[in-house]
Amino acid sequence: MVLEGKSLGYRYGKEAWVFHNLDIQVGADEIVGLVGPSGCGKSTLGQLLAGHMRMQEGHVSVDGVPHRKGSRNPVQLVLQHPEQAVNPRWKLRRTLQESGMMDPVMRSELSIEDTWLDRYPNELSGGELQRIWVARALGPETRYLIADEMTTMLDAITQAQIWHAVLRWAERQRAGVLVISHERELIERLCGRVIHFPF
Ligand SMILES: Nc1ncnc2c1ncn2[C@@H]1O[C@H](COP(=O)(O)OP(=O)(O)OP(=O)(O)O)[C@@H](O)[C@H]1O
């Protein structure tokens, strides 16, 4: 079981290629770090693996099947700014319900309080809203999580809580996680394998 990108290439418009002929694998059950200098293409790669951008070269497969982003994407991407990921006009209960993610265990592990669910996104703090985004991403159909600077803006306690919940979820679900981060300590603590990009 593996999330696999083969011979990937991407360029924005007529700009130079960000990368070319790139192969990457993240096994289910694996926590893999992706590190590299600013601008080298880590976020671009994350978007391609999650199917959020159209491939220009190569292909991505999820557990041996070509990746097609449907209503239940098995590859979930969580970024830094949750306010851009949720519908500002929906109360958060609806946001979680729409994703089929009302699992009380997950909510408890992420310390999501029931009262938050009756609020709009702008009525929560950044850290509270990020927990909602993470909960939404970790549904039963999710096979791989791509965490692109997912906890960078958060305080140490919230960071630790979120990662603790993600690691427990990954273990239960036998899911793979790709951790994109500039924080070396975090990568060293979490990841069994680290990919240095560009490679
Ligand atoms: N929408 C865009 N249009 C044009 N160029 C872009 C766009 N998004 C990113 N780029 C360029 O593509 C390259 C790779 O960007 P990307 O965000 O993938 O890098 P990164 O490694 O994630 O960087 P950082 O560590 O700073 O987040 C950079 O040179 C960037 O300027």
mmCIF file of N, CA and C in Angstrom, residues 34-40 42-43 80 147-150 152 179-187:
data_model
loop_
_atom_site.group_PDB
_atom_site.id
_atom_site.type_symbol
_atom_site.label_atom_id
_atom_site.label_comp_id
_atom_site.label_asym_id
_atom_site.label_seq_id
_atom_site.Cartn_x
_atom_site.Cartn_y
_atom_site.Cartn_z
ATOM 1 N N LEU A 34 9.306 15.755 4.555
ATOM 2 C CA LEU A 34 9.780 16.351 3.293
ATOM 3 C C LEU A 34 10.351 17.717 3.639
ATOM 4 N N VAL A 35 11.662 17.857 3.464
ATOM 5 C CA VAL A 35 12.318 19.119 3.815
ATOM 6 C C VAL A 35 13.102 19.647 2.610
ATOM 7 N N GLY A 36 13.360 20.948 2.643
ATOM 8 C CA GLY A 36 14.124 21.541 1.552
ATOM 9 C C GLY A 36 14.001 23.045 1.628
ATOM 10 N N PRO A 37 14.868 23.761 0.925
ATOM 11 C CA PRO A 37 14.867 25.220 1.011
ATOM 12 C C PRO A 37 13.584 25.852 0.481
ATOM 13 N N SER A 38 13.319 27.061 0.929
ATOM 14 C CA SER A 38 12.123 27.787 0.513
ATOM 15 C C SER A 38 12.072 27.912 -1.011
ATOM 16 N N GLY A 39 10.923 27.604 -1.588
ATOM 17 C CA GLY A 39 10.739 27.777 -3.027
ATOM 18 C C GLY A 39 11.161 26.598 -3.869
ATOM 19 N N CYS A 40 11.603 25.496 -3.245
ATOM 20 C CA CYS A 40 12.106 24.370 -4.056
ATOM 21 C C CYS A 40 10.977 23.508 -4.618
ATOM 22 N N LYS A 42 8.114 22.077 -2.532
ATOM 23 C CA LYS A 42 7.491 21.115 -1.605
ATOM 24 C C LYS A 42 5.958 21.234 -1.625
ATOM 25 N N SER A 43 5.465 22.491 -1.529
ATOM 26 C CA SER A 43 4.007 22.669 -1.507
ATOM 27 C C SER A 43 3.394 22.285 -2.841
ATOM 28 N N GLN A 80 -1.618 25.570 6.290
ATOM 29 C CA GLN A 80 -1.346 26.381 7.473
ATOM 30 C C GLN A 80 -2.542 27.220 7.930
ATOM 31 N N ALA A 147 0.555 16.947 5.342
ATOM 32 C CA ALA A 147 0.496 18.041 6.318
ATOM 33 C C ALA A 147 1.554 19.068 5.923
ATOM 34 N N ASP A 148 1.102 20.133 5.266
ATOM 35 C CA ASP A 148 2.043 21.132 4.750
ATOM 36 C C ASP A 148 2.090 22.310 5.725
ATOM 37 N N GLU A 149 3.121 22.348 6.536
ATOM 38 C CA GLU A 149 3.271 23.380 7.592
ATOM 39 C C GLU A 149 1.984 23.463 8.427
ATOM 40 N N MET A 150 1.430 22.300 8.732
ATOM 41 C CA MET A 150 0.095 22.210 9.343
ATOM 42 C C MET A 150 0.015 22.860 10.721
ATOM 43 N N THR A 152 2.552 25.036 11.956
ATOM 44 C CA THR A 152 3.613 26.045 12.053
ATOM 45 C C THR A 152 3.205 27.278 12.870
ATOM 46 N N VAL A 179 4.927 14.787 6.031
ATOM 47 C CA VAL A 179 5.039 15.995 6.847
ATOM 48 C C VAL A 179 5.975 16.977 6.144
ATOM 49 N N ILE A 180 5.409 18.087 5.642
ATOM 50 C CA ILE A 180 6.224 19.122 5.009
ATOM 51 C C ILE A 180 6.427 20.203 6.059
ATOM 52 N N SER A 181 7.690 20.463 6.409
ATOM 53 C CA SER A 181 7.931 21.444 7.467
ATOM 54 C C SER A 181 9.362 21.964 7.415
ATOM 55 N N HIS A 182 9.500 23.207 7.899
ATOM 56 C CA HIS A 182 10.845 23.774 8.065
ATOM 57 C C HIS A 182 11.389 23.486 9.465
ATOM 58 N N GLU A 183 10.530 22.912 10.319
ATOM 59 C CA GLU A 183 10.948 22.696 11.710
ATOM 60 C C GLU A 183 11.659 21.350 11.850
ATOM 61 N N ARG A 184 12.974 21.419 11.892
ATOM 62 C CA ARG A 184 13.779 20.190 11.907
ATOM 63 C C ARG A 184 13.459 19.305 13.105
ATOM 64 N N GLU A 185 13.264 19.971 14.256
ATOM 65 C CA GLU A 185 12.999 19.206 15.486
ATOM 66 C C GLU A 185 11.728 18.382 15.349
ATOM 67 N N LEU A 186 10.698 19.025 14.777
ATOM 68 C CA LEU A 186 9.420 18.346 14.590
ATOM 69 C C LEU A 186 9.600 17.144 13.666
ATOM 70 N N ILE A 187 10.305 17.366 12.573
ATOM 71 C CA ILE A 187 10.529 16.299 11.589
ATOM 72 C C ILE A 187 11.288 15.143 12.238
#
